[in-house]
PDB file of C-alpha atoms and ligand atoms in Angstrom:
ATOM      1  CA  MET A  14      30.447 -92.514-118.169  1.00 45.00           C
ATOM      2  CA  SER A  15      33.929 -92.382-119.673  1.00 53.00           C
ATOM      3  CA  GLN A  16      34.067 -88.660-120.233  1.00 90.00           C
ATOM      4  CA  THR A  17      37.086 -86.527-120.884  1.00 97.00           C
ATOM      5  CA  PRO A  18      37.153 -83.307-118.852  1.00 98.00           C
ATOM      6  CA  ARG A  19      37.066 -80.241-121.122  1.00 98.00           C
ATOM      7  CA  HIS A  20      39.013 -78.135-118.651  1.00 98.00           C
ATOM      8  CA  VAL A  21      41.669 -79.530-116.309  1.00 98.00           C
ATOM      9  CA  ALA A  22      43.343 -77.203-113.791  1.00 99.00           C
ATOM     10  CA  ILE A  23      46.417 -78.200-111.809  1.00 99.00           C
ATOM     11  CA  ILE A  24      47.966 -76.733-108.673  1.00 98.00           C
ATOM     12  CA  MET A  25      51.535 -77.847-109.320  1.00 98.00           C
ATOM     13  CA  ASP A  26      52.855 -78.293-105.796  1.00 98.00           C
ATOM     14  CA  GLY A  27      55.808 -80.091-104.247  1.00 98.00           C
ATOM     15  CA  ASN A  28      58.842 -78.875-106.216  1.00 98.00           C
ATOM     16  CA  GLY A  29      60.596 -77.616-103.078  1.00 98.00           C
ATOM     17  CA  ARG A  30      60.079 -80.828-101.115  1.00 98.00           C
ATOM     18  CA  TRP A  31      61.155 -82.902-104.109  1.00 98.00           C
ATOM     19  CA  ALA A  32      64.468 -80.990-104.182  1.00 98.00           C
ATOM     20  CA  GLU A  33      64.967 -81.009-100.417  1.00 98.00           C
ATOM     21  CA  ALA A  34      64.508 -84.789-100.323  1.00 98.00           C
ATOM     22  CA  ARG A  35      67.457 -85.067-102.730  1.00 98.00           C
ATOM     23  CA  GLY A  36      69.672 -82.544-100.970  1.00 98.00           C
ATOM     24  CA  LEU A  37      69.200 -80.100-103.880  1.00 98.00           C
ATOM     25  CA  GLY A  38      68.278 -76.406-103.886  1.00 97.00           C
ATOM     26  CA  ARG A  39      64.615 -75.452-104.311  1.00 98.00           C
ATOM     27  CA  LEU A  40      65.300 -73.999-107.764  1.00 98.00           C
ATOM     28  CA  GLU A  41      66.444 -77.388-108.945  1.00 98.00           C
ATOM     29  CA  GLY A  42      63.034 -78.648-107.875  1.00 98.00           C
ATOM     30  CA  HIS A  43      61.376 -75.964-109.994  1.00 98.00           C
ATOM     31  CA  HIS A  44      63.602 -76.944-112.886  1.00 98.00           C
ATOM     32  CA  ALA A  45      62.475 -80.567-112.569  1.00 98.00           C
ATOM     33  CA  GLY A  46      58.885 -79.262-112.321  1.00 98.00           C
ATOM     34  CA  ALA A  47      59.260 -77.558-115.699  1.00 97.00           C
ATOM     35  CA  ALA A  48      59.890 -80.976-117.269  1.00 97.00           C
ATOM     36  CA  SER A  49      56.571 -82.172-115.827  1.00 98.00           C
ATOM     37  CA  VAL A  50      54.842 -79.156-117.392  1.00 97.00           C
ATOM     38  CA  ARG A  51      56.132 -80.305-120.764  1.00 96.00           C
ATOM     39  CA  THR A  52      55.027 -83.910-120.212  1.00 97.00           C
ATOM     40  CA  ILE A  53      51.559 -83.085-118.892  1.00 98.00           C
ATOM     41  CA  THR A  54      50.859 -80.461-121.573  1.00 97.00           C
ATOM     42  CA  THR A  55      51.616 -83.013-124.263  1.00 97.00           C
ATOM     43  CA  ARG A  56      49.533 -85.689-122.548  1.00 98.00           C
ATOM     44  CA  ALA A  57      46.545 -83.398-121.973  1.00 98.00           C
ATOM     45  CA  ARG A  58      46.518 -82.524-125.650  1.00 97.00           C
ATOM     46  CA  GLU A  59      46.747 -86.180-126.653  1.00 97.00           C
ATOM     47  CA  ARG A  60      43.810 -86.938-124.371  1.00 98.00           C
ATOM     48  CA  GLY A  61      41.640 -84.262-125.986  1.00 98.00           C
ATOM     49  CA  VAL A  62      41.488 -81.771-123.125  1.00 98.00           C
ATOM     50  CA  GLU A  63      40.368 -78.331-124.429  1.00 98.00           C
ATOM     51  CA  SER A  64      41.849 -76.150-121.694  1.00 98.00           C
ATOM     52  CA  LEU A  65      44.736 -76.959-119.381  1.00 98.00           C
ATOM     53  CA  THR A  66      45.368 -74.443-116.627  1.00 98.00           C
ATOM     54  CA  LEU A  67      48.602 -74.642-114.655  1.00 98.00           C
ATOM     55  CA  PHE A  68      49.124 -72.665-111.457  1.00 98.00           C
ATOM     56  CA  ALA A  69      52.738 -71.547-111.686  1.00 98.00           C
ATOM     57  CA  PHE A  70      52.972 -68.420-109.475  1.00 98.00           C
ATOM     58  CA  SER A  71      50.415 -67.077-107.031  1.00 98.00           C
ATOM     59  CA  THR A  72      49.912 -63.519-105.805  1.00 96.00           C
ATOM     60  CA  GLU A  73      51.108 -64.917-102.450  1.00 96.00           C
ATOM     61  CA  ASN A  74      54.321 -66.392-103.891  1.00 98.00           C
ATOM     62  CA  TRP A  75      55.908 -62.900-103.898  1.00 98.00           C
ATOM     63  CA  ASN A  76      56.456 -63.510-100.185  1.00 98.00           C
ATOM     64  CA  ARG A  77      59.091 -66.173-100.911  1.00 98.00           C
ATOM     65  CA  PRO A  78      62.825 -65.401-100.612  1.00 98.00           C
ATOM     66  CA  LYS A  79      63.940 -62.951-103.335  1.00 98.00           C
ATOM     67  CA  GLY A  80      66.377 -65.421-104.899  1.00 98.00           C
ATOM     68  CA  GLU A  81      63.653 -68.022-105.377  1.00 98.00           C
ATOM     69  CA  VAL A  82      61.239 -65.466-106.858  1.00 98.00           C
ATOM     70  CA  ARG A  83      63.887 -64.253-109.312  1.00 98.00           C
ATOM     71  CA  GLY A  84      64.814 -67.830-110.193  1.00 98.00           C
ATOM     72  CA  LEU A  85      61.193 -68.736-110.914  1.00 98.00           C
ATOM     73  CA  TRP A  86      60.700 -65.873-113.370  1.00 98.00           C
ATOM     74  CA  ARG A  87      64.054 -66.642-115.027  1.00 98.00           C
ATOM     75  CA  LEU A  88      62.961 -70.257-115.411  1.00 98.00           C
ATOM     76  CA  LEU A  89      59.684 -69.137-116.956  1.00 97.00           C
ATOM     77  CA  ILE A  90      61.504 -67.024-119.569  1.00 97.00           C
ATOM     78  CA  ASP A  91      63.796 -69.923-120.517  1.00 97.00           C
ATOM     79  CA  PHE A  92      60.874 -72.324-120.576  1.00 97.00           C
ATOM     80  CA  LEU A  93      58.788 -70.141-122.892  1.00 97.00           C
ATOM     81  CA  LYS A  94      61.663 -69.606-125.297  1.00 95.00           C
ATOM     82  CA  THR A  95      62.381 -73.327-125.505  1.00 96.00           C
ATOM     83  CA  GLU A  96      58.755 -74.400-125.747  1.00 95.00           C
ATOM     84  CA  LEU A  97      57.403 -72.026-128.407  1.00 94.00           C
ATOM     85  CA  PRO A  98      58.199 -74.323-131.387  1.00 93.00           C
ATOM     86  CA  THR A  99      56.565 -77.288-129.633  1.00 94.00           C
ATOM     87  CA  LEU A 100      53.462 -75.261-128.798  1.00 95.00           C
ATOM     88  CA  ILE A 101      53.140 -74.227-132.435  1.00 94.00           C
ATOM     89  CA  LYS A 102      53.794 -77.729-133.717  1.00 94.00           C
ATOM     90  CA  ASN A 103      51.154 -79.132-131.362  1.00 95.00           C
ATOM     91  CA  GLN A 104      48.608 -76.389-132.161  1.00 96.00           C
ATOM     92  CA  ILE A 105      48.521 -75.159-128.560  1.00 97.00           C
ATOM     93  CA  GLY A 106      47.590 -71.539-127.810  1.00 97.00           C
ATOM     94  CA  LEU A 107      49.071 -69.904-124.704  1.00 97.00           C
ATOM     95  CA  ARG A 108      47.089 -67.585-122.434  1.00 98.00           C
ATOM     96  CA  LEU A 109      47.996 -65.695-119.291  1.00 98.00           C
ATOM     97  CA  LEU A 110      45.724 -65.885-116.272  1.00 98.00           C
ATOM     98  CA  GLY A 111      46.835 -63.226-113.844  1.00 98.00           C
ATOM     99  CA  ASP A 112      47.564 -59.547-113.359  1.00 96.00           C
ATOM    100  CA  PRO A 113      50.265 -58.544-115.869  1.00 97.00           C
ATOM    101  CA  ASP A 114      51.128 -55.329-114.003  1.00 95.00           C
ATOM    102  CA  ALA A 115      53.445 -56.847-111.402  1.00 94.00           C
ATOM    103  CA  ILE A 116      55.048 -59.390-113.761  1.00 97.00           C
ATOM    104  CA  PRO A 117      58.760 -58.564-114.314  1.00 97.00           C
ATOM    105  CA  PRO A 118      59.117 -56.726-117.695  1.00 97.00           C
ATOM    106  CA  LEU A 119      61.307 -59.278-119.477  1.00 97.00           C
ATOM    107  CA  ALA A 120      59.061 -62.162-118.425  1.00 97.00           C
ATOM    108  CA  LEU A 121      56.012 -60.207-119.587  1.00 97.00           C
ATOM    109  CA  ARG A 122      57.566 -59.379-122.968  1.00 97.00           C
ATOM    110  CA  THR A 123      58.471 -63.023-123.521  1.00 97.00           C
ATOM    111  CA  LEU A 124      55.013 -64.165-122.446  1.00 97.00           C
ATOM    112  CA  ASN A 125      53.254 -61.685-124.733  1.00 97.00           C
ATOM    113  CA  SER A 126      55.401 -62.678-127.656  1.00 96.00           C
ATOM    114  CA  VAL A 127      54.598 -66.385-127.185  1.00 96.00           C
ATOM    115  CA  ILE A 128      50.912 -65.583-126.647  1.00 97.00           C
ATOM    116  CA  ASN A 129      50.809 -63.574-129.904  1.00 96.00           C
ATOM    117  CA  ARG A 130      52.677 -66.177-131.886  1.00 95.00           C
ATOM    118  CA  SER A 131      50.532 -69.051-130.648  1.00 95.00           C
ATOM    119  CA  GLN A 132      47.147 -67.324-130.643  1.00 93.00           C
ATOM    120  CA  LYS A 133      45.847 -68.942-133.838  1.00 92.00           C
ATOM    121  CA  ASN A 134      46.366 -72.402-132.343  1.00 92.00           C
ATOM    122  CA  THR A 135      43.051 -73.956-131.445  1.00 93.00           C
ATOM    123  CA  ARG A 136      43.751 -77.594-130.654  1.00 97.00           C
ATOM    124  CA  MET A 137      44.229 -76.811-126.927  1.00 98.00           C
ATOM    125  CA  THR A 138      44.518 -73.707-124.752  1.00 98.00           C
ATOM    126  CA  LEU A 139      47.317 -73.720-122.209  1.00 98.00           C
ATOM    127  CA  ASN A 140      46.546 -71.199-119.487  1.00 98.00           C
ATOM    128  CA  LEU A 141      49.504 -70.255-117.346  1.00 98.00           C
ATOM    129  CA  ALA A 142      48.353 -68.793-114.040  1.00 98.00           C
ATOM    130  CA  LEU A 143      51.070 -66.304-113.157  1.00 98.00           C
ATOM    131  CA  ASN A 144      50.757 -63.623-110.527  1.00 98.00           C
ATOM    132  CA  TYR A 145      47.295 -65.121-110.201  1.00 98.00           C
ATOM    133  CA  GLY A 146      44.915 -64.812-107.264  1.00 98.00           C
ATOM    134  CA  ALA A 147      41.240 -65.746-107.516  1.00 98.00           C
ATOM    135  CA  LYS A 148      40.035 -63.058-105.121  1.00 97.00           C
ATOM    136  CA  ASP A 149      41.890 -60.388-107.132  1.00 96.00           C
ATOM    137  CA  GLU A 150      40.454 -61.772-110.357  1.00 98.00           C
ATOM    138  CA  ILE A 151      36.852 -61.677-109.121  1.00 98.00           C
ATOM    139  CA  LEU A 152      37.193 -58.190-107.635  1.00 98.00           C
ATOM    140  CA  GLN A 153      38.748 -56.874-110.811  1.00 97.00           C
ATOM    141  CA  ALA A 154      35.918 -58.407-112.863  1.00 98.00           C
ATOM    142  CA  MET A 155      33.333 -56.783-110.593  1.00 98.00           C
ATOM    143  CA  ARG A 156      35.019 -53.383-110.837  1.00 98.00           C
ATOM    144  CA  ARG A 157      34.968 -53.626-114.637  1.00 97.00           C
ATOM    145  CA  LEU A 158      31.297 -54.596-114.687  1.00 97.00           C
ATOM    146  CA  SER A 159      30.527 -51.651-112.497  1.00 97.00           C
ATOM    147  CA  GLU A 160      32.565 -49.200-114.632  1.00 97.00           C
ATOM    148  CA  ALA A 161      30.873 -50.433-117.811  1.00 97.00           C
ATOM    149  CA  GLY A 162      27.440 -50.267-116.198  1.00 97.00           C
ATOM    150  CA  GLU A 163      26.834 -53.922-117.038  1.00 96.00           C
ATOM    151  CA  PRO A 164      24.468 -56.179-115.112  1.00 95.00           C
ATOM    152  CA  PHE A 165      25.863 -58.201-112.213  1.00 95.00           C
ATOM    153  CA  ASP A 166      25.019 -61.665-113.448  1.00 97.00           C
ATOM    154  CA  GLU A 167      27.027 -64.836-114.038  1.00 97.00           C
ATOM    155  CA  ALA A 168      27.322 -64.473-117.807  1.00 97.00           C
ATOM    156  CA  HIS A 169      28.612 -60.898-117.638  1.00 98.00           C
ATOM    157  CA  LEU A 170      30.989 -61.604-114.782  1.00 98.00           C
ATOM    158  CA  GLU A 171      32.438 -64.659-116.543  1.00 98.00           C
ATOM    159  CA  LYS A 172      33.237 -62.532-119.595  1.00 98.00           C
ATOM    160  CA  ARG A 173      35.426 -60.373-117.345  1.00 98.00           C
ATOM    161  CA  LEU A 174      37.397 -63.249-115.822  1.00 98.00           C
ATOM    162  CA  TYR A 175      40.808 -64.195-117.219  1.00 98.00           C
ATOM    163  CA  THR A 176      39.236 -67.445-118.489  1.00 98.00           C
ATOM    164  CA  ALA A 177      36.559 -65.672-120.579  1.00 98.00           C
ATOM    165  CA  GLY A 178      35.223 -67.946-123.301  1.00 97.00           C
ATOM    166  CA  GLN A 179      36.564 -71.170-121.783  1.00 98.00           C
ATOM    167  CA  ALA A 180      34.665 -74.031-120.178  1.00 98.00           C
ATOM    168  CA  PRO A 181      34.414 -74.093-116.378  1.00 98.00           C
ATOM    169  CA  VAL A 182      36.941 -76.333-114.622  1.00 98.00           C
ATOM    170  CA  ASP A 183      35.793 -79.967-114.716  1.00 98.00           C
ATOM    171  CA  LEU A 184      38.744 -81.494-112.909  1.00 98.00           C
ATOM    172  CA  LEU A 185      40.994 -79.714-110.420  1.00 98.00           C
ATOM    173  CA  ILE A 186      44.146 -81.587-109.428  1.00 99.00           C
ATOM    174  CA  ARG A 187      46.510 -80.600-106.636  1.00 99.00           C
ATOM    175  CA  THR A 188      49.769 -82.516-106.388  1.00 98.00           C
ATOM    176  CA  GLY A 189      52.145 -82.529-103.424  1.00 98.00           C
ATOM    177  CA  GLY A 190      49.829 -83.816-100.710  1.00 98.00           C
ATOM    178  CA  GLU A 191      48.223 -80.573 -99.442  1.00 98.00           C
ATOM    179  CA  HIS A 192      44.445 -80.362 -99.364  1.00 98.00           C
ATOM    180  CA  ARG A 193      43.701 -76.721-100.088  1.00 98.00           C
ATOM    181  CA  LEU A 194      42.881 -74.389-102.976  1.00 98.00           C
ATOM    182  CA  SER A 195      45.369 -71.610-102.164  1.00 98.00           C
ATOM    183  CA  ASN A 196      43.227 -68.912-103.838  1.00 98.00           C
ATOM    184  CA  PHE A 197      43.080 -70.701-107.220  1.00 98.00           C
ATOM    185  CA  LEU A 198      40.156 -70.412-109.696  1.00 98.00           C
ATOM    186  CA  LEU A 199      37.510 -70.078-106.976  1.00 98.00           C
ATOM    187  CA  TRP A 200      34.767 -69.056-109.394  1.00 98.00           C
ATOM    188  CA  GLN A 201      35.647 -71.378-112.276  1.00 98.00           C
ATOM    189  CA  SER A 202      35.958 -74.422-109.972  1.00 98.00           C
ATOM    190  CA  ALA A 203      32.587 -73.965-108.297  1.00 98.00           C
ATOM    191  CA  TYR A 204      31.494 -77.420-109.543  1.00 98.00           C
ATOM    192  CA  ALA A 205      34.859 -79.010-110.332  1.00 98.00           C
ATOM    193  CA  GLU A 206      35.716 -82.547-109.303  1.00 98.00           C
ATOM    194  CA  LEU A 207      38.623 -82.281-106.855  1.00 98.00           C
ATOM    195  CA  LEU A 208      41.536 -84.676-106.893  1.00 98.00           C
ATOM    196  CA  PHE A 209      44.364 -84.469-104.377  1.00 98.00           C
ATOM    197  CA  SER A 210      47.480 -86.477-105.158  1.00 98.00           C
ATOM    198  CA  ASP A 211      50.430 -87.132-102.845  1.00 98.00           C
ATOM    199  CA  ILE A 212      52.781 -87.257-105.831  1.00 98.00           C
ATOM    200  CA  LEU A 213      55.215 -84.316-105.848  1.00 98.00           C
ATOM    201  CA  TRP A 214      54.889 -82.292-109.052  1.00 98.00           C
ATOM    202  CA  PRO A 215      58.304 -83.248-110.555  1.00 98.00           C
ATOM    203  CA  ASP A 216      57.242 -86.918-110.249  1.00 98.00           C
ATOM    204  CA  PHE A 217      53.791 -86.361-111.781  1.00 98.00           C
ATOM    205  CA  ASP A 218      54.032 -88.124-115.158  1.00 98.00           C
ATOM    206  CA  ALA A 219      51.746 -89.084-118.052  1.00 98.00           C
ATOM    207  CA  ALA A 220      50.614 -92.239-116.205  1.00 98.00           C
ATOM    208  CA  ALA A 221      49.633 -90.158-113.157  1.00 98.00           C
ATOM    209  CA  PHE A 222      47.663 -87.807-115.430  1.00 98.00           C
ATOM    210  CA  ASP A 223      45.929 -90.783-117.061  1.00 98.00           C
ATOM    211  CA  ASP A 224      45.065 -92.121-113.585  1.00 98.00           C
ATOM    212  CA  ALA A 225      43.511 -88.753-112.738  1.00 98.00           C
ATOM    213  CA  LEU A 226      41.352 -88.884-115.883  1.00 98.00           C
ATOM    214  CA  THR A 227      40.307 -92.435-115.037  1.00 98.00           C
ATOM    215  CA  GLU A 228      39.286 -91.330-111.542  1.00 98.00           C
ATOM    216  CA  TYR A 229      37.390 -88.378-113.043  1.00 98.00           C
ATOM    217  CA  ALA A 230      35.474 -90.676-115.374  1.00 97.00           C
ATOM    218  CA  LYS A 231      34.253 -92.686-112.362  1.00 97.00           C
ATOM    219  CA  ARG A 232      32.769 -89.673-110.634  1.00 97.00           C
ATOM    220  CA  GLU A 233      29.052 -89.065-110.921  1.00 94.00           C
ATOM    221  CA  ARG A 234      28.556 -85.352-111.506  1.00 95.00           C
ATOM    222  CA  ARG A 235      25.120 -84.617-110.160  1.00 95.00           C
ATOM    223  CA  PHE A 236      24.916 -80.802-110.208  1.00 95.00           C
ATOM    224  CA  GLY A 237      22.295 -80.919-107.486  1.00 96.00           C
ATOM    225  CA  ARG A 238      20.187 -83.682-108.989  1.00 94.00           C
ATOM    226  CA  THR A 239      19.761 -87.217-107.670  1.00 96.00           C
ATOM    227  CA  GLY A 240      21.827 -90.186-108.811  1.00 95.00           C
ATOM    228  CA  ALA A 241      18.712 -91.795-110.292  1.00 96.00           C
ATOM    229  CA  GLN A 242      18.021 -88.691-112.378  1.00 95.00           C
ATOM    230  CA  ILE A 243      21.561 -88.675-113.714  1.00 93.00           C
ATOM    231  CA  ARG A 244      21.417 -92.367-114.639  1.00 92.00           C
ATOM    232  CA  GLY A 245      18.141 -91.693-116.467  1.00 93.00           C
ATOM    233  CA  GLU A 246      16.078 -93.918-114.186  1.00 89.00           C
ATOM    234  CA  LEU A 247      13.569 -91.167-113.486  1.00 77.00           C
TER     235      LEU A 247
HETATM  236  C1  LIG B 313      55.147 -75.439-106.341  1.00 63.33           C
HETATM  237  O1  LIG B 313      56.119 -76.042-105.578  1.00 63.33           O
HETATM  238  C2  LIG B 313      55.713 -74.408-107.274  1.00 63.33           C
HETATM  239  C3  LIG B 313      55.437 -73.027-106.892  1.00 63.33           C
HETATM  240  C4  LIG B 313      54.629 -72.624-105.936  1.00 63.33           C
HETATM  241  C5  LIG B 313      56.067 -72.001-107.690  1.00 63.33           C
HETATM  242  P1  LIG B 313      56.552 -75.445-104.183  1.00 63.33           P
HETATM  243  O2  LIG B 313      57.739 -74.569-104.393  1.00 63.33           O
HETATM  244  O3  LIG B 313      55.426 -74.808-103.463  1.00 63.33           O
HETATM  245  O4  LIG B 313      57.000 -76.766-103.434  1.00 63.33           O
HETATM  246  P2  LIG B 313      56.844 -77.116-101.898  1.00 63.33           P
HETATM  247  O5  LIG B 313      55.411 -76.955-101.527  1.00 63.33           O
HETATM  248  O6  LIG B 313      57.732 -76.154-101.146  1.00 63.33           O
HETATM  249  O7  LIG B 313      57.327 -78.524-101.805  1.00 63.33           O
HETATM  250  C1  LIG B 314      50.174 -72.770-104.678  1.00 63.33           C
HETATM  251  O1  LIG B 314      51.259 -73.450-104.108  1.00 63.33           O
HETATM  252  C2  LIG B 314      50.658 -71.893-105.778  1.00 63.33           C
HETATM  253  C3  LIG B 314      51.257 -72.568-106.925  1.00 63.33           C
HETATM  254  C4  LIG B 314      51.270 -73.856-107.161  1.00 63.33           C
HETATM  255  C5  LIG B 314      51.840 -71.697-107.892  1.00 63.33           C
HETATM  256  P1  LIG B 314      51.935 -72.948-102.769  1.00 63.33           P
HETATM  257  O2  LIG B 314      52.923 -73.984-102.386  1.00 63.33           O
HETATM  258  O3  LIG B 314      52.447 -71.565-102.917  1.00 63.33           O
HETATM  259  O4  LIG B 314      50.682 -72.924-101.779  1.00 63.33           O
HETATM  260  P2  LIG B 314      50.595 -72.872-100.200  1.00 63.33           P
HETATM  261  O5  LIG B 314      51.368 -71.686 -99.748  1.00 63.33           O
HETATM  262  O6  LIG B 314      51.201 -74.130 -99.688  1.00 63.33           O
HETATM  263  O7  LIG B 314      49.132 -72.778 -99.911  1.00 63.33           O
HETATM  264 MG1  LIG B 315      54.066 -75.526-102.107  1.00 63.33          MG
END
């Protein structure tokens, strides 16, 4: 069963600890983390992943010290400006998962410009989860269903999620050693394979991503059935 996951989602955790272990400031850890984003995006595309979702800023991350919050958005702006040509060259379309309203205006303008300029790219979708919270996302989807008078069923609700039109998450990776979901893609990951890695995000390289895909391929996804049914013995 050597299957490639269509949708890989990653909770990129451990930048702060990576920096602290080197006597550096936390922002330097985020800077090193941006290099991993580049590496893993390229690798995911090479491996034929359709959607790569990266958790970059949660609705809870606003509670961090102001300087770190400002630094993270600044880093995002620089990252987007530098990466646009590579995204276009590699046929990668950018999408935002998250509530745009609270995103700082310059970051939002830059994001929208990259999203517009990369929207025709269909080789892979790169979803950046920014100001993202799964509970917010689901509530917002439900409010919209209700306003539109649409039925409350899975298909209609999924059309109102930020990930509308994309495959559900097959593989959810969290780096940095913590074993929790931190309010990430709760609906879309309902049947995802979970993989927790102790590697800190700035150290997560192409080989680590390949290892994750190898581990995924070994999993037997049963979706409620028996192993014998899945192996076609029944
Ligand atoms: C993940 O790294 C990046 C963001 C949440 C923006 P952290 O900054 O959470 O790193 P640790 O968990 O403090 O090591
Ligand atoms: C989750 O990481 C959010 C992102 C990776 C953007 P955190 O480091 O903020 O999560 P908690 O606070 O440890 O759960
Ligand atoms: Mg963390």
